[in-house]
Tab-separated table of C-alpha atoms in Angstrom:
chain	number	residue	atom	x	y	z
A	1	MET	CA	14.067	19.961	-11.067
A	2	HIS	CA	17.308	17.944	-11.032
A	3	ASP	CA	17.598	14.674	-9.128
A	4	SER	CA	19.803	16.219	-6.437
A	5	GLU	CA	17.292	18.999	-5.913
A	6	ILE	CA	14.447	16.498	-5.737
A	7	PHE	CA	16.103	14.472	-3.015
A	8	LYS	CA	16.962	17.639	-1.078
A	9	PHE	CA	13.323	18.632	-1.346
A	10	LYS	CA	12.188	15.207	-0.181
A	11	ASP	CA	14.607	15.341	2.741
A	12	MET	CA	13.189	18.708	3.694
A	13	MET	CA	9.626	17.396	3.555
A	14	MET	CA	10.518	14.285	5.524
A	15	SER	CA	11.890	16.432	8.336
A	16	CYS	CA	8.845	18.721	8.435
A	17	THR	CA	6.385	18.458	11.262
A	18	VAL	CA	2.710	18.166	10.410
A	19	GLN	CA	2.177	21.690	11.693
A	20	SER	CA	4.762	23.096	9.289
A	21	LEU	CA	3.205	21.121	6.442
A	22	VAL	CA	0.166	23.370	6.419
A	23	LEU	CA	2.378	26.242	5.339
A	24	VAL	CA	3.472	24.385	2.193
A	25	PRO	CA	0.942	23.942	-0.638
A	26	TRP	CA	0.276	20.208	-0.966
A	27	PHE	CA	0.732	20.238	-4.715
A	28	LEU	CA	4.351	21.370	-4.308
A	29	VAL	CA	4.935	18.305	-2.197
A	30	VAL	CA	3.425	16.143	-4.944
A	31	VAL	CA	5.835	17.657	-7.448
A	32	GLY	CA	8.725	16.959	-5.103
A	33	LEU	CA	7.666	13.365	-4.544
A	34	ALA	CA	6.842	12.560	-8.138
A	35	GLY	CA	9.846	14.055	-9.825
A	36	GLY	CA	12.701	11.633	-9.182
A	37	GLU	CA	13.698	8.078	-9.860
A	38	VAL	CA	13.819	5.674	-6.934
A	39	SER	CA	15.882	2.553	-6.484
A	40	SER	CA	16.242	-0.304	-4.049
A	41	GLU	CA	19.571	1.165	-2.934
A	42	THR	CA	17.888	4.288	-1.541
A	43	ALA	CA	14.696	2.634	-0.301
A	44	MET	CA	14.098	2.538	3.439
A	45	PHE	CA	12.537	-0.936	3.187
A	46	PRO	CA	13.394	-3.577	0.572
A	47	ALA	CA	9.702	-3.954	-0.283
A	48	MET	CA	6.165	-2.981	0.707
A	49	PHE	CA	3.228	-5.383	0.701
A	50	VAL	CA	-0.277	-3.917	0.949
A	51	PHE	CA	-3.445	-5.629	2.134
A	52	GLY	CA	-6.583	-3.531	2.080
A	53	ASP	CA	-9.742	-2.213	0.470
A	54	SER	CA	-10.638	0.486	-2.049
A	55	LEU	CA	-8.739	3.151	-0.127
A	56	VAL	CA	-5.517	1.498	-1.287
A	57	ASP	CA	-6.583	-0.737	-4.221
A	58	ASN	CA	-4.378	0.137	-7.191
A	59	GLY	CA	-6.097	-1.934	-9.848
A	60	ASN	CA	-6.907	-5.429	-8.609
A	61	ASN	CA	-10.641	-5.016	-9.069
A	62	ASN	CA	-10.085	-4.076	-12.703
A	63	HIS	CA	-9.701	-7.809	-13.282
A	64	LEU	CA	-12.727	-8.917	-11.241
A	65	ASN	CA	-16.410	-9.186	-12.078
A	66	SER	CA	-17.345	-6.451	-9.662
A	67	LEU	CA	-19.451	-3.333	-9.410
A	68	ALA	CA	-16.698	-1.889	-7.218
A	69	ARG	CA	-14.424	-0.683	-9.997
A	70	SER	CA	-12.954	2.680	-10.883
A	71	ASN	CA	-11.240	2.018	-14.198
A	72	TYR	CA	-12.973	4.915	-15.907
A	73	LEU	CA	-12.687	8.688	-15.988
A	74	PRO	CA	-12.876	10.952	-14.087
A	75	TYR	CA	-11.083	8.580	-11.671
A	76	GLY	CA	-7.379	9.137	-12.224
A	77	ILE	CA	-7.887	12.599	-13.693
A	78	ASP	CA	-4.912	13.887	-11.662
A	79	PHE	CA	-2.827	10.709	-11.835
A	80	ALA	CA	0.180	10.485	-14.158
A	81	GLY	CA	-1.143	10.500	-17.712
A	82	ASN	CA	-4.542	11.732	-16.500
A	83	GLN	CA	-5.971	8.254	-16.962
A	84	PRO	CA	-7.840	5.848	-14.656
A	85	THR	CA	-5.832	3.023	-13.126
A	86	GLY	CA	-8.341	1.407	-10.792
A	87	ARG	CA	-7.485	3.702	-7.889
A	88	PHE	CA	-10.527	5.127	-6.139
A	89	SER	CA	-9.355	8.727	-6.164
A	90	ASN	CA	-8.624	11.586	-8.492
A	91	GLY	CA	-4.936	10.739	-8.132
A	92	LYS	CA	-2.687	8.832	-5.778
A	93	THR	CA	-3.640	6.760	-2.759
A	94	ILE	CA	-2.113	6.904	0.705
A	95	VAL	CA	0.144	3.928	-0.021
A	96	ASP	CA	1.315	5.495	-3.295
A	97	PHE	CA	2.615	8.447	-1.309
A	98	ILE	CA	4.005	6.262	1.462
A	99	GLY	CA	5.933	4.259	-1.117
A	100	GLU	CA	7.450	7.417	-2.564
A	101	LEU	CA	8.391	8.730	0.858
A	102	LEU	CA	10.121	5.422	1.558
A	103	GLY	CA	12.027	5.554	-1.730
A	104	LEU	CA	10.177	2.651	-3.307
A	105	PRO	CA	8.929	2.497	-6.898
A	106	GLU	CA	5.247	2.102	-7.696
A	107	ILE	CA	4.361	-1.458	-6.737
A	108	PRO	CA	2.116	-3.606	-8.953
A	109	ALA	CA	-1.377	-4.825	-8.207
A	110	PHE	CA	-1.377	-8.558	-7.513
A	111	MET	CA	-3.672	-9.263	-10.465
A	112	ASP	CA	-1.134	-7.645	-12.789
A	113	THR	CA	1.526	-10.125	-11.622
A	114	VAL	CA	-0.280	-13.432	-12.127
A	115	ASP	CA	0.935	-13.939	-15.695
A	116	GLY	CA	4.547	-13.141	-14.805
A	117	GLY	CA	6.875	-10.625	-16.361
A	118	VAL	CA	6.325	-8.069	-13.588
A	119	ASP	CA	8.860	-7.134	-10.916
A	120	ILE	CA	7.505	-8.289	-7.557
A	121	LEU	CA	10.666	-7.979	-5.477
A	122	GLN	CA	9.910	-4.468	-4.245
A	123	GLY	CA	6.404	-5.321	-3.198
A	124	VAL	CA	2.887	-6.150	-4.349
A	125	ASN	CA	-0.512	-4.636	-3.582
A	126	TYR	CA	-3.297	-7.140	-2.805
A	127	ALA	CA	-5.979	-4.609	-1.829
A	128	SER	CA	-9.444	-5.087	-3.262
A	129	ALA	CA	-12.361	-2.672	-3.361
A	130	ALA	CA	-15.387	-3.934	-1.386
A	131	GLY	CA	-13.161	-6.450	0.407
A	132	GLY	CA	-13.300	-6.694	4.159
A	133	ILE	CA	-12.154	-8.648	7.155
A	134	LEU	CA	-15.226	-10.881	6.946
A	135	GLU	CA	-15.638	-13.128	3.931
A	136	GLU	CA	-19.234	-12.044	3.284
A	137	THR	CA	-18.525	-8.313	3.334
A	138	GLY	CA	-19.232	-6.605	-0.002
A	139	ARG	CA	-20.794	-9.695	-1.603
A	140	HIS	CA	-23.628	-7.586	-3.096
A	141	LEU	CA	-21.032	-5.800	-5.225
A	142	GLY	CA	-19.674	-8.939	-6.853
A	143	GLU	CA	-16.187	-10.406	-6.823
A	144	ARG	CA	-13.649	-9.032	-4.367
A	145	PHE	CA	-10.746	-10.308	-2.287
A	146	SER	CA	-11.422	-10.538	1.431
A	147	MET	CA	-8.551	-10.316	3.906
A	148	GLY	CA	-8.298	-14.102	3.931
A	149	ARG	CA	-8.180	-14.260	0.139
A	150	GLN	CA	-5.533	-11.543	0.037
A	151	VAL	CA	-3.347	-13.584	2.374
A	152	GLU	CA	-3.845	-16.573	0.079
A	153	ASN	CA	-2.849	-14.443	-2.911
A	154	PHE	CA	0.326	-13.434	-1.100
A	155	GLU	CA	1.248	-17.111	-0.766
A	156	LYS	CA	1.415	-17.263	-4.571
A	157	THR	CA	3.752	-14.270	-4.600
A	158	LEU	CA	5.905	-15.839	-1.904
A	159	MET	CA	6.347	-18.952	-4.030
A	160	GLU	CA	7.662	-16.777	-6.866
A	161	ILE	CA	9.977	-14.853	-4.539
A	162	SER	CA	11.320	-18.106	-3.101
A	163	ARG	CA	12.283	-19.259	-6.590
A	164	SER	CA	14.524	-16.228	-7.072
A	165	MET	CA	16.274	-16.132	-3.657
A	166	ARG	CA	18.076	-18.476	-1.316
A	167	ARG	CA	16.064	-19.527	1.730
A	168	GLU	CA	18.076	-17.397	4.159
A	169	SER	CA	17.827	-14.398	1.841
A	170	VAL	CA	14.042	-14.778	1.688
A	171	LYS	CA	13.864	-14.861	5.479
A	172	GLU	CA	15.903	-11.657	5.806
A	173	TYR	CA	13.961	-9.986	2.981
A	174	MET	CA	10.609	-10.771	4.600
A	175	ALA	CA	11.754	-9.603	8.023
A	176	LYS	CA	12.881	-6.233	6.660
A	177	SER	CA	9.920	-5.600	4.336
A	178	LEU	CA	7.000	-3.380	5.304
A	179	VAL	CA	3.453	-4.710	5.552
A	180	VAL	CA	0.583	-2.207	5.373
A	181	VAL	CA	-2.878	-3.438	6.363
A	182	SER	CA	-5.913	-1.202	5.817
A	183	LEU	CA	-9.152	-3.129	6.289
A	184	GLY	CA	-12.387	-2.869	8.225
A	185	ASN	CA	-14.118	0.052	6.524
A	186	ASN	CA	-16.224	-2.184	4.278
A	187	ASP	CA	-17.213	-4.416	7.167
A	188	TYR	CA	-19.252	-1.428	8.291
A	189	ILE	CA	-20.370	0.436	5.160
A	190	ASN	CA	-20.805	-2.689	3.019
A	191	ASN	CA	-22.034	-5.044	5.709
A	192	TYR	CA	-23.076	-3.955	9.213
A	193	LEU	CA	-24.650	-0.654	8.089
A	194	LYS	CA	-26.708	-2.344	5.365
A	195	PRO	CA	-29.349	-4.248	7.383
A	196	THR	CA	-31.483	-4.984	4.320
A	197	LEU	CA	-28.611	-6.964	2.775
A	198	PHE	CA	-26.757	-8.398	5.781
A	199	LEU	CA	-27.900	-9.921	9.070
A	200	THR	CA	-24.889	-8.853	11.133
A	201	SER	CA	-26.568	-5.841	12.767
A	202	SER	CA	-29.456	-8.050	13.944
A	203	ILE	CA	-27.083	-10.672	15.363
A	204	TYR	CA	-24.392	-8.450	16.921
A	205	ASP	CA	-24.503	-5.187	18.813
A	206	PRO	CA	-21.709	-2.744	17.855
A	207	THR	CA	-19.408	-3.966	20.633
A	208	SER	CA	-19.726	-7.660	19.827
A	209	PHE	CA	-19.363	-6.910	16.101
A	210	ALA	CA	-16.099	-5.073	16.772
A	211	ASP	CA	-14.977	-8.130	18.758
A	212	LEU	CA	-15.873	-10.394	15.828
A	213	LEU	CA	-13.893	-8.229	13.413
A	214	LEU	CA	-10.874	-8.140	15.677
A	215	SER	CA	-10.883	-11.915	16.134
A	216	ASN	CA	-10.879	-12.528	12.379
A	217	PHE	CA	-8.401	-9.727	11.754
A	218	THR	CA	-5.974	-11.118	14.333
A	219	THR	CA	-6.122	-14.579	12.787
A	220	HIS	CA	-5.152	-13.294	9.352
A	221	LEU	CA	-2.556	-10.868	10.703
A	222	LEU	CA	-0.800	-13.676	12.552
A	223	GLU	CA	-0.884	-15.739	9.363
A	224	LEU	CA	1.219	-13.023	7.754
A	225	TYR	CA	3.518	-12.998	10.758
A	226	GLY	CA	3.813	-16.780	10.448
A	227	LYS	CA	4.961	-16.414	6.855
A	228	GLY	CA	7.913	-14.305	7.974
A	229	PHE	CA	6.843	-10.672	8.019
A	230	ARG	CA	8.097	-8.684	10.992
A	231	LYS	CA	7.259	-5.006	10.346
A	232	PHE	CA	3.567	-4.141	10.282
A	233	VAL	CA	1.549	-0.952	9.990
A	234	ILE	CA	-2.144	-1.385	10.735
A	235	ALA	CA	-4.408	1.470	9.669
A	236	GLY	CA	-7.497	2.211	11.718
A	237	VAL	CA	-10.967	2.607	10.262
A	238	GLY	CA	-11.719	6.222	9.357
A	239	PRO	CA	-14.560	8.415	10.673
A	240	LEU	CA	-17.154	6.718	8.482
A	241	GLY	CA	-19.909	8.901	9.867
A	242	CYS	CA	-18.337	11.849	8.048
A	243	ILE	CA	-18.158	10.425	4.526
A	244	PRO	CA	-20.660	11.818	1.991
A	245	ASP	CA	-22.362	8.422	1.636
A	246	GLN	CA	-23.301	8.336	5.312
A	247	LEU	CA	-24.087	12.064	5.517
A	248	ALA	CA	-26.574	11.590	2.677
A	249	ALA	CA	-28.028	8.249	3.766
A	250	ARG	CA	-28.650	9.393	7.346
A	251	ALA	CA	-29.549	13.017	6.557
A	252	ALA	CA	-26.943	14.479	8.883
A	253	PRO	CA	-27.463	18.172	9.725
A	254	PRO	CA	-25.067	20.556	7.948
A	255	GLY	CA	-21.669	20.652	9.589
A	256	GLU	CA	-22.232	17.471	11.578
A	257	CYS	CA	-21.162	13.850	11.174
A	258	VAL	CA	-23.179	10.765	12.062
A	259	GLU	CA	-21.834	10.175	15.542
A	260	ALA	CA	-23.385	6.733	15.997
A	261	VAL	CA	-21.405	5.480	12.996
A	262	ASN	CA	-18.199	7.148	14.167
A	263	GLU	CA	-18.617	5.501	17.556
A	264	MET	CA	-18.735	2.107	15.850
A	265	ALA	CA	-15.474	2.833	14.073
A	266	GLU	CA	-13.884	3.899	17.343
A	267	LEU	CA	-14.938	0.656	19.024
A	268	PHE	CA	-12.979	-1.294	16.429
A	269	ASN	CA	-10.024	1.100	16.433
A	270	ASN	CA	-9.683	0.905	20.212
A	271	ARG	CA	-9.407	-2.847	19.856
A	272	LEU	CA	-6.736	-2.466	17.180
A	273	VAL	CA	-4.662	-0.333	19.555
A	274	SER	CA	-5.039	-2.973	22.259
A	275	LEU	CA	-3.999	-5.635	19.758
A	276	VAL	CA	-0.874	-3.666	18.867
A	277	ASP	CA	-0.030	-3.306	22.562
A	278	ARG	CA	-0.632	-6.998	23.167
A	279	LEU	CA	1.506	-8.154	20.258
A	280	ASN	CA	4.298	-5.721	21.077
A	281	SER	CA	4.400	-6.993	24.656
A	282	ASP	CA	4.284	-10.688	23.781
A	283	SER	CA	7.661	-12.082	24.815
A	284	LYS	CA	8.095	-14.254	21.718
A	285	ILE	CA	6.585	-12.015	19.045
A	286	ALA	CA	8.040	-8.746	20.357
A	287	SER	CA	11.550	-10.174	20.282
A	288	GLU	CA	11.468	-10.283	16.493
A	289	ALA	CA	8.555	-8.153	15.242
A	290	ILE	CA	6.892	-4.780	15.733
A	291	PHE	CA	3.330	-3.696	15.039
A	292	VAL	CA	2.358	-0.058	14.475
A	293	TYR	CA	-1.117	1.457	14.625
A	294	GLY	CA	-1.826	4.171	12.061
A	295	ASN	CA	-4.375	6.558	13.536
A	296	THR	CA	-6.136	7.491	10.313
A	297	TYR	CA	-9.293	8.216	12.316
A	298	GLY	CA	-7.619	10.864	14.466
A	299	ALA	CA	-5.800	12.459	11.544
A	300	ALA	CA	-8.985	12.607	9.473
A	301	VAL	CA	-10.979	14.157	12.323
A	302	ASP	CA	-8.241	16.778	12.750
A	303	ILE	CA	-8.424	17.658	9.065
A	304	LEU	CA	-12.224	17.771	9.068
A	305	THR	CA	-12.238	19.930	12.207
A	306	ASN	CA	-9.530	22.317	10.972
A	307	PRO	CA	-9.831	22.146	7.180
A	308	PHE	CA	-8.461	25.606	6.420
A	309	ASN	CA	-5.215	24.743	8.205
A	310	TYR	CA	-4.651	22.119	5.522
A	311	GLY	CA	-5.869	24.062	2.511
A	312	PHE	CA	-9.338	22.488	2.332
A	313	GLU	CA	-12.589	24.349	1.878
A	314	VAL	CA	-15.156	21.589	1.308
A	315	THR	CA	-15.508	18.787	3.845
A	316	ASP	CA	-19.088	17.522	3.566
A	317	ARG	CA	-19.575	16.510	-0.057
A	318	GLY	CA	-17.798	14.655	-2.799
A	319	CYS	CA	-15.985	16.313	-5.641
A	320	CYS	CA	-17.667	13.824	-7.969
A	321	GLY	CA	-21.061	12.316	-7.234
A	322	VAL	CA	-24.815	12.787	-7.411
A	323	GLY	CA	-27.489	13.821	-4.924
A	324	ARG	CA	-27.351	15.066	-1.357
A	325	ASN	CA	-23.750	15.779	-0.324
A	326	ARG	CA	-22.842	14.452	-3.780
A	327	GLY	CA	-22.878	11.157	-1.968
A	328	GLU	CA	-26.125	9.379	-2.839
A	329	ILE	CA	-24.657	8.009	-6.067
A	330	THR	CA	-20.901	7.801	-6.351
A	331	CYS	CA	-18.808	9.113	-9.251
A	332	LEU	CA	-20.185	7.827	-12.573
A	333	PRO	CA	-18.310	7.302	-15.856
A	334	LEU	CA	-17.428	10.555	-17.609
A	335	ALA	CA	-19.036	12.661	-14.878
A	336	VAL	CA	-17.694	16.200	-14.570
A	337	PRO	CA	-15.932	16.564	-11.206
A	338	CYS	CA	-15.379	19.755	-9.273
A	339	THR	CA	-12.719	22.096	-10.623
A	340	PHE	CA	-10.665	22.715	-7.476
A	341	ARG	CA	-10.121	19.141	-6.365
A	342	ASP	CA	-7.299	19.953	-3.962
A	343	ARG	CA	-9.754	22.019	-1.895
A	344	HIS	CA	-12.006	19.010	-1.293
A	345	VAL	CA	-11.442	16.376	1.377
A	346	PHE	CA	-13.641	13.836	-0.423
A	347	TRP	CA	-13.319	12.759	-4.021
A	348	ASP	CA	-16.515	10.714	-4.209
A	349	ALA	CA	-19.135	9.294	-1.854
A	350	PHE	CA	-16.617	7.120	-0.021
A	351	HIS	CA	-13.040	8.063	-0.834
A	352	PRO	CA	-10.762	11.060	-0.216
A	353	THR	CA	-8.866	13.166	-2.715
A	354	GLN	CA	-5.151	12.744	-3.255
A	355	ALA	CA	-4.633	16.030	-1.382
A	356	PHE	CA	-6.027	14.353	1.735
A	357	ASN	CA	-4.115	11.138	1.050
A	358	LEU	CA	-0.811	13.008	0.945
A	359	ILE	CA	-1.343	14.532	4.382
A	360	ILE	CA	-2.217	11.154	5.906
A	361	ALA	CA	0.888	9.607	4.331
A	362	LEU	CA	3.140	12.340	5.687
A	363	ARG	CA	1.686	11.967	9.169
A	364	ALA	CA	2.247	8.225	9.038
A	365	PHE	CA	5.795	8.736	7.839
A	366	ASN	CA	6.971	11.407	10.227
A	367	GLY	CA	4.156	12.089	12.675
A	368	SER	CA	3.941	11.922	16.442
A	369	LYS	CA	2.637	9.005	18.525
A	370	SER	CA	-0.856	10.395	18.106
A	371	ASP	CA	-0.508	9.726	14.363
A	372	CYS	CA	1.464	6.482	14.406
A	373	TYR	CA	1.779	4.418	17.563
A	374	PRO	CA	4.209	3.531	19.076
A	375	ILE	CA	6.542	4.785	16.312
A	376	ASN	CA	6.201	6.263	12.827
A	377	LEU	CA	7.347	4.745	9.543
A	378	SER	CA	10.601	6.665	9.440
A	379	GLN	CA	11.511	5.286	12.863
A	380	LEU	CA	10.290	1.802	11.919
A	381	SER	CA	12.623	1.748	8.918
A	382	ARG	CA	15.631	2.159	11.208
A	383	LEU	CA	14.848	-0.910	13.322
């Protein structure tokens, strides 16, 4: 496929509605996205900076003393080169696909930039598996970067950027760059829902815990705003009661999710939407910044409810894992995964396949207000 054909194909995909997407095999979209070179001249944002957990970690935990690592096969079996990179999927993550849709190159993991010699001007990924909004979240798994630590790590990147640009150029660059924040999942599955390891569920009821998370989240989000960022996409927590880990741990009946866990996620997500509304209506902040809520929960529920519309056949177990729902023990080194990975929603006990990730990315890029509120990424890039 020639470059001109690739960009025509990408343009076609970018203009597709989600409904029309189901008529196009997802792997053809991957070919279209992966085939061409990208440059800063064609990118819709000058850079993308990612703060998150294992859903978007692209290798930071490879460098940490942590049990939450995926730098071994079969992770990465469908990634370029068929080798593990530290991504918790068989292939690409949601932010990998978002970057390609925006015309950006693959951005480096923060830990790969600390020794220098790596291009950081088109973005950096600070996401860390097992990391959460709360500092204590995921501590039983070893080293990880919490949201606060990720913001601190960005400060180091900002110092490097400031050395290569004039002050006014840095200000404009920051204001035009995209910030993606995807955190909160671990605060439930690796904190609140583990009462034998953490006290949070005995101290807080689900409502007050959601309030605690939002308070800490808002503090760190406004720190990023204070450093000069002006375009934010905040991903909601997914339907955690539907992941194989929770289906197995709570012995959910076949075809059902754990509704009590999903309700917890919705409590937090509802507060994120209110936060977005509040920030976007603040007279000072709204005059120079915009915050977008990515409804990953709603999109995931739609896919799980109507899997055949999206080419999926298996929604209740991992492609790679051990035990009930292939979710009691997550994907182990050199395990043999399922053959038809693009037919599975879940890759392992906790994380989706790249087929699922692509659909979420497309909905964030060009979806309706029910997918991305109040505007999608394509619209955000034009502001």
